[in-house]
XYZ file of C-alpha atoms in Angstrom:
511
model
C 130.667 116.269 67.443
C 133.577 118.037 67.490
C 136.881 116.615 68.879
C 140.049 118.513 70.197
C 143.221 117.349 69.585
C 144.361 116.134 72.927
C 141.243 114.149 72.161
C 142.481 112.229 69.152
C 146.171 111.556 70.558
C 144.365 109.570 72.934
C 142.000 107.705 71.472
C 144.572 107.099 68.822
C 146.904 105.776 71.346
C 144.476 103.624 72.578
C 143.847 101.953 69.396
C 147.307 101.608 68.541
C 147.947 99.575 71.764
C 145.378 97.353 71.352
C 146.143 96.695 67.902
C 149.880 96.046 68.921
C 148.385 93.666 71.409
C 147.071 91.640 68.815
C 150.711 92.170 66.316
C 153.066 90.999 69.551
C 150.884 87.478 70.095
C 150.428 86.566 66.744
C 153.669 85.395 66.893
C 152.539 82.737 69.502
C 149.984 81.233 67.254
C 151.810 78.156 65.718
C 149.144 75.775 67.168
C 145.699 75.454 67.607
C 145.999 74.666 71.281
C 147.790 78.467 71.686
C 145.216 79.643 69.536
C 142.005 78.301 71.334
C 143.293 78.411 75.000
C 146.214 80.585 75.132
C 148.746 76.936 75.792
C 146.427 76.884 79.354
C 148.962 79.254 81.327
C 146.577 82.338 82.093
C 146.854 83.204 86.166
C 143.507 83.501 87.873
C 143.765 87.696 88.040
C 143.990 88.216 84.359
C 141.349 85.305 83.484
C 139.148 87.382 86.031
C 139.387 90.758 84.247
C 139.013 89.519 81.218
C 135.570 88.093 81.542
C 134.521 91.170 83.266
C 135.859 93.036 80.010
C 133.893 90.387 77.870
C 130.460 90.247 80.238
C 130.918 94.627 80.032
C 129.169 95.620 76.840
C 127.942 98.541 75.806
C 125.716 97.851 77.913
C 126.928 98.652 80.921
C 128.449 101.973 79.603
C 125.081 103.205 78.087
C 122.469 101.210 79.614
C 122.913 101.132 83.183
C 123.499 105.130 83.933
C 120.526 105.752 81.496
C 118.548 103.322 83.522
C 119.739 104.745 87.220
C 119.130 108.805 85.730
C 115.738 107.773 84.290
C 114.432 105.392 86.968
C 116.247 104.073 90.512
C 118.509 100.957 90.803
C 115.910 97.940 89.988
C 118.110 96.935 86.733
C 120.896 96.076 89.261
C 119.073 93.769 91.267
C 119.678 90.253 89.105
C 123.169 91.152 89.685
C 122.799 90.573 92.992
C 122.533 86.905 92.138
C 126.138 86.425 90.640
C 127.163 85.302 93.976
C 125.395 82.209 94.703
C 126.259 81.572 90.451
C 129.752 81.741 90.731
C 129.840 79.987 94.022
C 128.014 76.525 91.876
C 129.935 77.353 88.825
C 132.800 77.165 90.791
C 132.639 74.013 92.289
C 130.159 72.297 90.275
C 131.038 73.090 87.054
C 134.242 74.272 86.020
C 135.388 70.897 87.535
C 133.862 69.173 84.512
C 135.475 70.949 81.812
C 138.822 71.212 83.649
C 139.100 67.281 83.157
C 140.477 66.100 79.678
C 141.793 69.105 78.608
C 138.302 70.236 77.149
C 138.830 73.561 74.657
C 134.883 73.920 73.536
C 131.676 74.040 76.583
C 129.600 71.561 73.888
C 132.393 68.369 74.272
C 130.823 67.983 77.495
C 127.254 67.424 75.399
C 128.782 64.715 73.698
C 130.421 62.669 76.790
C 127.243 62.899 78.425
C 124.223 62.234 76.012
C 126.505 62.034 72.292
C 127.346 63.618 68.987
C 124.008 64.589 68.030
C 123.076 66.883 71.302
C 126.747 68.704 71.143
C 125.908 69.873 67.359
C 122.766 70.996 68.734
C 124.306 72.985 71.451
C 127.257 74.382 69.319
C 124.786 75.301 66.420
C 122.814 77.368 69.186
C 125.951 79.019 70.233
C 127.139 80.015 66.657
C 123.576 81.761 65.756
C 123.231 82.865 69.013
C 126.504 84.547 68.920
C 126.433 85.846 64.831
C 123.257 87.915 65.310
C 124.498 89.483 68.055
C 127.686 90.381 66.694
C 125.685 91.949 64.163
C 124.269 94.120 66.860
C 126.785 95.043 68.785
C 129.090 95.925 65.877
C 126.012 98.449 64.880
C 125.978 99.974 68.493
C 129.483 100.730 67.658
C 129.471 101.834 64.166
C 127.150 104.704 65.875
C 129.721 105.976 68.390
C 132.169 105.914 65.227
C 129.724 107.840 63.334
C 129.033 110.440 66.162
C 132.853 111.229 66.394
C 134.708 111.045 63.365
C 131.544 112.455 60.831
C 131.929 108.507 58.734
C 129.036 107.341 56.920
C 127.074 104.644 58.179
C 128.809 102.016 55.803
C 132.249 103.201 56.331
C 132.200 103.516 60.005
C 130.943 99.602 60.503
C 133.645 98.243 57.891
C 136.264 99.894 59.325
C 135.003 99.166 63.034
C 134.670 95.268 61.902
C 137.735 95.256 59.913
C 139.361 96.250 62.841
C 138.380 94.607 65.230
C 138.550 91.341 63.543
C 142.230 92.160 62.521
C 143.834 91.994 65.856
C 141.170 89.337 66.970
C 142.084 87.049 63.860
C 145.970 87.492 63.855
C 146.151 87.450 67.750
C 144.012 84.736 68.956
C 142.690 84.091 72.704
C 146.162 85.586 73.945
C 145.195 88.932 72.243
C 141.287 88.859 73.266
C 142.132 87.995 76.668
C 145.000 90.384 77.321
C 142.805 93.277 75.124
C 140.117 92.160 77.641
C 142.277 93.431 80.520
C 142.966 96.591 79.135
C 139.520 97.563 77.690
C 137.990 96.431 81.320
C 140.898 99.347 83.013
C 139.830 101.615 80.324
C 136.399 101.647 81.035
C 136.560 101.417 84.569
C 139.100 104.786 84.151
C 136.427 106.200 82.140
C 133.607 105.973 84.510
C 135.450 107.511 86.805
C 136.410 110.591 84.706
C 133.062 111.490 84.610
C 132.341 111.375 87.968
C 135.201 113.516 89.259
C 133.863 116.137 86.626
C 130.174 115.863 88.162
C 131.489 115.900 91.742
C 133.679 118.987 90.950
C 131.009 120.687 89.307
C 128.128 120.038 92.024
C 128.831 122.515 95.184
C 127.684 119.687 97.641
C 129.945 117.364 95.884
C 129.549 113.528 97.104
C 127.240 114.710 100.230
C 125.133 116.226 97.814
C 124.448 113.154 95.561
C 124.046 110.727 97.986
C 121.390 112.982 100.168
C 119.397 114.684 96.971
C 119.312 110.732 95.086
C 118.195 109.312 98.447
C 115.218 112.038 99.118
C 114.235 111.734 95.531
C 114.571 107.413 95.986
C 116.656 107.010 93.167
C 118.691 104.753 95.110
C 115.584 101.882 95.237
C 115.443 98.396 94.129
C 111.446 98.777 93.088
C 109.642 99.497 89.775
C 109.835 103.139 89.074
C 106.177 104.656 88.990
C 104.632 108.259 88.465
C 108.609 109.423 88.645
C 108.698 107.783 92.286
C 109.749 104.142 93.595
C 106.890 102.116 93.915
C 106.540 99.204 96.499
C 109.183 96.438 96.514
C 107.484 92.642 96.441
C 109.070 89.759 97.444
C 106.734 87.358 96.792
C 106.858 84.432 94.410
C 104.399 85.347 91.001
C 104.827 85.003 87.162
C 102.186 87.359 86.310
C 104.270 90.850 87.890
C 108.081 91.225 88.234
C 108.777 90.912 91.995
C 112.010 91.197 93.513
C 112.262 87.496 93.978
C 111.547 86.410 91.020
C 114.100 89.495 89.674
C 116.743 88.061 91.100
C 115.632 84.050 90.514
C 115.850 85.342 86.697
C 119.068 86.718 87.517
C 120.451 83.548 88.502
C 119.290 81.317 85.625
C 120.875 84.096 83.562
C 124.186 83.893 85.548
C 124.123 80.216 85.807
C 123.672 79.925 82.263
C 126.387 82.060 81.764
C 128.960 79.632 83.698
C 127.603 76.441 82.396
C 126.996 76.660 78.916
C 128.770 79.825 77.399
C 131.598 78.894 75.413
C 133.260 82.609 76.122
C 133.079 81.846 79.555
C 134.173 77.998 79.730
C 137.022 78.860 77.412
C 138.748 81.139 79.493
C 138.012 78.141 82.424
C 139.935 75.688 79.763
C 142.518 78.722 79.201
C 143.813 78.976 83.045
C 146.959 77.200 84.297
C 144.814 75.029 86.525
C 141.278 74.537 88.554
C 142.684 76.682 91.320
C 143.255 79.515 88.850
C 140.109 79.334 87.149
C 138.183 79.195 90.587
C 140.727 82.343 91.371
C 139.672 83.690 88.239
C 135.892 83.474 89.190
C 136.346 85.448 92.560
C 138.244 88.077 90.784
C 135.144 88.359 88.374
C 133.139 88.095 91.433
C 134.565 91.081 93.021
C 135.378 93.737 90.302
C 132.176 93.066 88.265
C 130.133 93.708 91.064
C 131.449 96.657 92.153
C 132.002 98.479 88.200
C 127.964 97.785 87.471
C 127.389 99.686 90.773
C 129.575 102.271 90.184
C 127.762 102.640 86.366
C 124.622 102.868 87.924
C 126.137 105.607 90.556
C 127.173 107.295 87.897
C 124.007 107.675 86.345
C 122.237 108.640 89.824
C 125.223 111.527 89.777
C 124.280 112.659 86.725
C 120.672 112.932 87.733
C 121.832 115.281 90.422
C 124.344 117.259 88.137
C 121.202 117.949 85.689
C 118.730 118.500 88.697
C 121.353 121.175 89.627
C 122.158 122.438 86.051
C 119.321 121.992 83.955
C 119.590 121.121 80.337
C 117.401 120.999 77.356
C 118.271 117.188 76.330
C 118.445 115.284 79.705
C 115.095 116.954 80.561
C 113.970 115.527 77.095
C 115.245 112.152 78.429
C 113.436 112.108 81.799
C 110.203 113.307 79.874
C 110.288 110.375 77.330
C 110.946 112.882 74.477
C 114.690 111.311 73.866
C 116.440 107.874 74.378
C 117.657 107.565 77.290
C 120.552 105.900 75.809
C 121.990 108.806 74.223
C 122.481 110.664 77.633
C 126.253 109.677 78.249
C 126.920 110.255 74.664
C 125.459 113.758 75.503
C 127.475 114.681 78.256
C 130.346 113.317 77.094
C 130.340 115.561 74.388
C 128.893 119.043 76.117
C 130.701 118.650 79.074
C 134.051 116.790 79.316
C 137.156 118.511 79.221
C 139.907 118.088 76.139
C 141.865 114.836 76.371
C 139.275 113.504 79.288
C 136.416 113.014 76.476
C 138.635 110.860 74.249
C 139.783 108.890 76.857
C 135.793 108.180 77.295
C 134.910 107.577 74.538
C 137.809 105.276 74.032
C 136.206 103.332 76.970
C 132.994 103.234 75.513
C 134.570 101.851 72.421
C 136.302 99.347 74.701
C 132.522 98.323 75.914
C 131.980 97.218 72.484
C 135.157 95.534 71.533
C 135.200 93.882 74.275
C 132.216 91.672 73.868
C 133.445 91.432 69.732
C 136.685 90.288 69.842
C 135.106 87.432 72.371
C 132.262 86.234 70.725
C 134.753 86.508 67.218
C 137.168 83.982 68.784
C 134.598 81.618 70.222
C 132.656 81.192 67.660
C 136.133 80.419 65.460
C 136.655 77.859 68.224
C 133.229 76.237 68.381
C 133.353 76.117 64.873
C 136.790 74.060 64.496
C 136.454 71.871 67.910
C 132.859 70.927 68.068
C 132.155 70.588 63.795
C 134.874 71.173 61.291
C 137.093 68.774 63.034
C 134.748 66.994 64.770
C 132.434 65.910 62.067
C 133.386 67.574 58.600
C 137.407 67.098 58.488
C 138.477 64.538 61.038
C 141.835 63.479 61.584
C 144.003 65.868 59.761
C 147.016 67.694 61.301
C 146.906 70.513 63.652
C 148.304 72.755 61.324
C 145.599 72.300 58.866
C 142.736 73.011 61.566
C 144.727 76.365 62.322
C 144.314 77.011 58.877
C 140.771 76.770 58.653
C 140.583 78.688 62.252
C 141.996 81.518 60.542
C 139.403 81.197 57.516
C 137.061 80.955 60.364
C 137.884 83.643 61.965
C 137.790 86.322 58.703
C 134.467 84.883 57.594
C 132.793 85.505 60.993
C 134.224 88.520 60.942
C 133.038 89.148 57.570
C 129.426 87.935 58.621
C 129.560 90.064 61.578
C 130.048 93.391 58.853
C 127.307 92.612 56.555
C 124.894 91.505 59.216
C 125.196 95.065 60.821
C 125.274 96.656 57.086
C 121.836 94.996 56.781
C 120.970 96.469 59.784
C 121.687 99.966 59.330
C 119.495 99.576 56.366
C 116.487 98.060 58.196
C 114.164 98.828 60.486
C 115.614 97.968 64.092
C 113.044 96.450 65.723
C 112.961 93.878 62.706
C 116.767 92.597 63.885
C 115.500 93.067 67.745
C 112.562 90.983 67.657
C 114.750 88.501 65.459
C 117.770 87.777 67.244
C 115.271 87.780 70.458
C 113.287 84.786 68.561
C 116.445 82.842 67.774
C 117.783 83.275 70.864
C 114.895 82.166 72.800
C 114.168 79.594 69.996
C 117.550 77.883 70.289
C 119.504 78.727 73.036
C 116.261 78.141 75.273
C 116.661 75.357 78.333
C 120.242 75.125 77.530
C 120.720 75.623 81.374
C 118.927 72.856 81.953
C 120.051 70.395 79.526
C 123.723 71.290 81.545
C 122.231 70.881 85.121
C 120.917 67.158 83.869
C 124.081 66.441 82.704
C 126.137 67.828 86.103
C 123.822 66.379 88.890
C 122.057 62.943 87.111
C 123.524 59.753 85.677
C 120.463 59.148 83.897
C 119.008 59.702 80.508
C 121.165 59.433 77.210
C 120.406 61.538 73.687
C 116.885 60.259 73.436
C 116.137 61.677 77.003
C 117.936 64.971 75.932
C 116.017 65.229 73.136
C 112.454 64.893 74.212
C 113.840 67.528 76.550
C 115.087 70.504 74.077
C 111.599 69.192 71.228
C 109.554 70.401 74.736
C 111.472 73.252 75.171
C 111.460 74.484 71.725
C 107.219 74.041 71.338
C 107.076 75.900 74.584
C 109.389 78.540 73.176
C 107.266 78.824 69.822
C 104.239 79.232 71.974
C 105.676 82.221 74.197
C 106.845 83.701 70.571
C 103.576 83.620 69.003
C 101.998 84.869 72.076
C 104.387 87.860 72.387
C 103.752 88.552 68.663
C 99.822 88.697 69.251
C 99.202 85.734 66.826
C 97.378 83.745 69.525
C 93.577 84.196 70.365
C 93.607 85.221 74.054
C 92.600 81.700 75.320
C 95.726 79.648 73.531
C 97.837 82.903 74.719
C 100.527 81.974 77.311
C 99.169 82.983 81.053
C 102.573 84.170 82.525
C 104.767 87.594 81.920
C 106.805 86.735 79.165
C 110.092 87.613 80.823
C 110.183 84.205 82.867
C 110.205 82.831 79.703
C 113.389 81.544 79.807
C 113.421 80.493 83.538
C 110.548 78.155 83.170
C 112.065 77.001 79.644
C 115.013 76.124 81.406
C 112.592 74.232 84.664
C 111.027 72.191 81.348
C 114.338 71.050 79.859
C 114.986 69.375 83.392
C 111.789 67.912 84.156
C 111.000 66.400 80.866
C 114.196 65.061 80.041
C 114.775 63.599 83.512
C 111.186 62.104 83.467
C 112.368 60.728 79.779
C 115.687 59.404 80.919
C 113.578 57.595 84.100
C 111.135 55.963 81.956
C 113.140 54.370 79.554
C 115.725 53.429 82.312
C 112.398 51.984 83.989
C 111.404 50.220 80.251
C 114.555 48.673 80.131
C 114.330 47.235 83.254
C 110.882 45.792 82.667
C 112.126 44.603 79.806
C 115.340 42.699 81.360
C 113.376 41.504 84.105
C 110.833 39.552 81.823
């Protein structure tokens, strides 16, 4: 790929502001309090924009328009499911960890059921969160690698050292505020591209919208034979309806707002509840809109290639290429001078995004819920901002060498890994929350019974999915409601626990 040179004055503008970001705040960071939650003086608007910029990955840059070009609109349906999420997480549970002046999502674990369940949750978070730094560091190294010409190993070094530099000397101040930006960047981005496609096409808008719609492109149904097939709405575990789409959705999205630690720290980081809630709504309404407007973009650029053919987006639509690389492609074959940097500038904002989030949380999880929690209690603050910053550079450090190990290894291997130990671990968490928010009962023994149930029924969707079952010990559900029913297991069998020892006791009082 070949860059002009209005091209890299932007994109190294871009870079130098964010990295200037990070400079001006780490001036702030003479506490552990500014460097966890920012003193608690964020205004609903900016904690809003920044966990769009975190929830954005590359993801949404990539994924979505690759999905809408190759297939119609079903990948946007879960989405559809943030509302009734944000509307519990809003007054259900960012109540809780607004009281006390919580800083991690996993103190709540401990006021509820004790010590041992919050290590438990906060050692879920911190593999959870490593492996897919790993990943998404990768993603990025590529787009490095595709512009400047790097090697492999020099273009996910520099991305991590970056990346953790202005994460590690600015704190949550700098990821939050970078958050903002990188969320305006992309947004400006996506809608670069468009106003290319719609100047190019001779119908313009009129033209998309009516060619997309004949074509159903625009359909919330699984894409079939290169048409929309018929949309379900009934209730099954066996096929992926649209109710069951968008009841995965909202486990997903409630999970998300009760038990993510990037998400309950920028709750923690607001100047009260009333700004938090703010900040939800603001989530609410730009996220929604900038995952549609992705998706547009990718049922434009159906049309643009329908109109202009080309050699690799037919390869895409006939299976012969990734899908994924289809923005990459037209950003580079068809974007103007200065408009492709800014671009790819927001597609590197996708990544850093979710890296210089995940990088601080984990630092904080790390500090609040076990270094000073359980390994070195009761020293001063300035010694646990110490050991944040130590933190901080060897996550950052992990987070290098787990995508070096990568690049040298077959993909799928890290894929079907991280999906394992995510499954493994972070599976039912939703549930062990919802337990906790609407029941008094059960302490760690209930919890426990709970997440050892959760964690056999886990193993056994695993094995099944890896074809190490004979078909009659083989799970008899689709494997992607694994996690929904995981989750419906953690409730049940730790609120069954909780009521028969509380019924034990009793027995045992009464006699």
């Amino acid at each position: 790929m070949t860059l002009a040179i209005a091209d890299w004055i932007v994109l190294a503008g871009y870079l130098c502001i964010v990295l200037g970001i990070g400079i001006y705040f780490s001036r702030r960071n003479t506490s552990t309090e500014e460097y966890f939650v920012g003193g608690r003086r964020f205004r609903g608007w900016v904690i809003g924009l920044s966990l769009v910029g975190t929830s954005i990955s590359s993801i949404t840059f990539l994924a979505y328009p690759a999905d809408a070009f190759k297939t119609d609109w079903l990948r946007y349906l879960p989405n559809l499911a943030l509302l009734p999420a944000i509307l519990v997480a809003a007054f259900v549970f960012l109540p809780f960890f607004r009281r006390g002046n919580m800083t991690s999502a996993y103190e709540f674990l401990e006021m509820r059921y004790g010590p041992s369940v919050r290590v438990y949750g906060a050692v879920a978070f911190l593999v959870a969160q490593v492996v897919r730094l790993a990943m998404i560091l990768w993603l990025l190294s590529l787009l490095i690698q595709q512009v400047t010409g790097l090697s492999p190993t020099t273009a996910i070094v520099l991305g991590g050292l970056f990346v953790g530099l202005y994460t590690v000397i600015g704190g949550i101040d700098a990821v939050i505020w970078t958050d903002v930006l990188q969320t305006v960047v992309l947004l400006l981005g996506g809608i670069l591209c468009l106003w290319v496609i719609l100047e190019a096409l001779p119908g313009g808008l009129g033209q998309i919208v009516d060619q997309a719609g004949a074509a159903g492109k625009f359909a919330l149904a699984p894409w079939e034979n290169g048409a929309p097939g018929e949309t379900s709405w009934s209730l099954s575990l066996s096929e992926k309806t649209a109710t069951m789409m968008l009841l995965i959705g909202l486990t997903n999205w409630l999970t998300e707002y009760s038990s993510n630690q990037n998400t309950v720290q920028r709750y923690c980081a607001s100047q009260s509840t009333q700004e938090a809630r703010r900040g939800l709504w603001v989530y609410l309404f730009t996220a929604l809109p900038i995952w549609a407007f992705y998706m547009f973009l990718g049922t434009a650029l159906w049309v643009f290639f329908e109109t202009f053919p080309d050699v690799q987006a037919s390869a895409i639509l006939n299976g012969e290429a990734r899908a994924e690389t289809l923005m990459p492609h037209f950003i580079t074959g068809y974007l103007p001078a200065g408009v492709a940097g800014l671009v790819i500038a927001a597609a590197l904002a996708a990544a850093m995004s979710s890296l210089d989030s995940s990088i601080n949380s984990v630092t904080t999880v790390s500090v609040v819920d076990l270094y000073r929690r359980h390994l070195r209690p009761d020293k001063d603050d300035r010694h646990y901002l110490k050991a944040a910053w130590t933190i901080a550079v060897a996550v950052t450090a992990l987070m290098i060498a787990g995508a070096l190990w990568l690049n040298g290894t077959d993909t799928k291997t890290l894929q079907d890994t991280s999906t394992i130990l995510v499954s493994l671990l972070g599976g039912g968490m939703l549930g062990l929350y919802l337990l906790g928010f609407f029941s008094q009962r059960g302490d760690a023994r209930a919890a426990w019974c709970g997440i050892a149930c959760t964690l056999v029924f886990t193993g056994w969707t695993v094995l099944t999915n890896k074809g190490m079952l004979p078909e009659a010990l083989s799970a008899p559900f689709d494997l992607y409601y694994t996690g929904l029913i995981g989750n419906v297991l953690m409730f049940v069998v730790g609120y069954l626990a909780a009521s028969l020892w509380s019924a034990g006791v009793a027995s045992a009082r009464s006699s």
